[in-house]
């Protein structure tokens, strides 16, 4: 059974990467369609004002903390503690490595050429992976949906940014019956393709990726403010005030 907790009214499952892959393996064989979400602090902040986003996150079949914020918050909140974060880039590589030979994986989203760049780097690490197809994230919904259906992909990675990708999957998954697992992966294709640089491993490990991002992309300060300051305030308010 999946254990988990609610932070600011949003459900997060308490699984590490290995356990998540086991769960996803079940999703791929039970004949149903599944939506996986990868929330980090800003998702939880945005969900306070966006009821639809909150509902989608809570209805998801699997919700894994992509960021260190919810993990720290689970320690402060005094209830169940999240055992680890599951980073989007790590999950994507693990999906290709574990399921990519058997199941087609489609990459939808990011600017033209970025998903193809990501595919090149994925195939270098996982040459056996079946790439079902790619399409950029600025086409009409119908075009994306028909490309995905034609591709026969069982796993769909959607990189349109939060909350657009979560709403897109929620509204459109039924129109793509071939897809068994759909995941909103945010800026993942930009990182895998090398278009954006990830923080050094050490910085990721100590949970300061947000500070690194702020240095390399100062225009992201609003997102950082919400993810760090507003999120911490809301967690403290929920627990102590
Ligand atoms: N994007 C897209 N279509 C859109 C809006 C955004 O394909 O209509 C892509 C954008 O090019 C980028 C990703 O979505 O690759 C968003 O990345 P970001 O890091 O902002 O997402 P987050 O991880 O914060 O959800």
Tab-separated table of C-alpha atoms and ligand atoms in Angstrom, residues 38 40 42-43 66 108-112 114 135-139 158-166 184-191 195-196 213 217 220 223 226, ligand 1:
chain	number	residue	atom	x	y	z
A	38	UNK	CA	5.804	15.696	-9.556
A	40	UNK	CA	7.633	20.861	-5.623
A	42	UNK	CA	5.630	26.154	-5.884
A	43	UNK	CA	2.931	23.610	-6.876
A	66	UNK	CA	10.271	16.631	-7.125
A	108	UNK	CA	5.632	16.378	-25.795
A	109	UNK	CA	6.631	19.944	-24.955
A	110	UNK	CA	9.425	22.556	-24.821
A	111	UNK	CA	10.609	24.656	-27.744
A	112	UNK	CA	11.120	23.186	-31.211
A	114	UNK	CA	14.587	20.649	-27.470
A	135	UNK	CA	6.465	17.262	-30.681
A	136	UNK	CA	7.130	20.776	-29.418
A	137	UNK	CA	4.894	22.373	-26.820
A	138	UNK	CA	3.582	25.204	-28.964
A	139	UNK	CA	1.337	23.283	-31.387
A	158	UNK	CA	4.482	16.387	-20.994
A	159	UNK	CA	6.761	19.419	-20.567
A	160	UNK	CA	4.524	22.498	-20.713
A	161	UNK	CA	5.367	23.895	-17.269
A	162	UNK	CA	3.143	23.827	-14.186
A	163	UNK	CA	0.120	24.142	-14.022
A	164	UNK	CA	-0.425	24.008	-17.783
A	165	UNK	CA	0.875	20.455	-18.182
A	166	UNK	CA	-1.168	19.070	-15.252
A	184	UNK	CA	4.065	16.393	-16.269
A	185	UNK	CA	7.837	16.886	-16.298
A	186	UNK	CA	8.277	20.692	-16.366
A	187	UNK	CA	11.647	21.898	-17.583
A	188	UNK	CA	13.120	18.385	-17.762
A	189	UNK	CA	13.687	18.334	-21.544
A	190	UNK	CA	15.601	21.627	-21.288
A	191	UNK	CA	17.937	20.031	-18.739
A	195	UNK	CA	19.735	23.747	-23.100
A	196	UNK	CA	19.655	24.621	-19.401
A	213	UNK	CA	18.724	28.691	-10.382
A	217	UNK	CA	18.270	32.773	-14.143
A	220	UNK	CA	12.966	33.390	-11.965
A	223	UNK	CA	9.052	31.537	-8.605
A	226	UNK	CA	7.002	31.577	-3.840
B	1	LIG	N1	6.401	25.205	-22.513
B	1	LIG	C1	5.804	24.682	-23.645
B	1	LIG	N2	4.619	25.229	-24.063
B	1	LIG	C2	4.008	26.236	-23.409
B	1	LIG	C3	4.624	26.755	-22.241
B	1	LIG	C4	5.826	26.202	-21.809
B	1	LIG	O1	6.320	23.758	-24.255
B	1	LIG	O2	2.939	26.677	-23.848
B	1	LIG	C5	7.679	24.594	-22.064
B	1	LIG	C6	8.863	25.542	-22.008
B	1	LIG	O3	9.439	25.705	-23.293
B	1	LIG	C7	9.772	24.809	-21.025
B	1	LIG	C8	8.772	24.119	-20.088
B	1	LIG	O4	7.512	24.162	-20.757
B	1	LIG	O5	10.505	23.820	-21.706
B	1	LIG	C9	8.566	24.849	-18.766
B	1	LIG	O6	9.695	24.802	-18.041
B	1	LIG	P1	9.715	25.388	-16.560
B	1	LIG	O7	11.084	25.159	-16.042
B	1	LIG	O8	9.167	26.776	-16.538
B	1	LIG	O9	8.637	24.443	-15.872
B	1	LIG	P2	8.435	24.013	-14.376
B	1	LIG	O10	9.478	22.949	-14.114
B	1	LIG	O11	8.639	25.224	-13.540
B	1	LIG	O12	7.046	23.489	-14.344
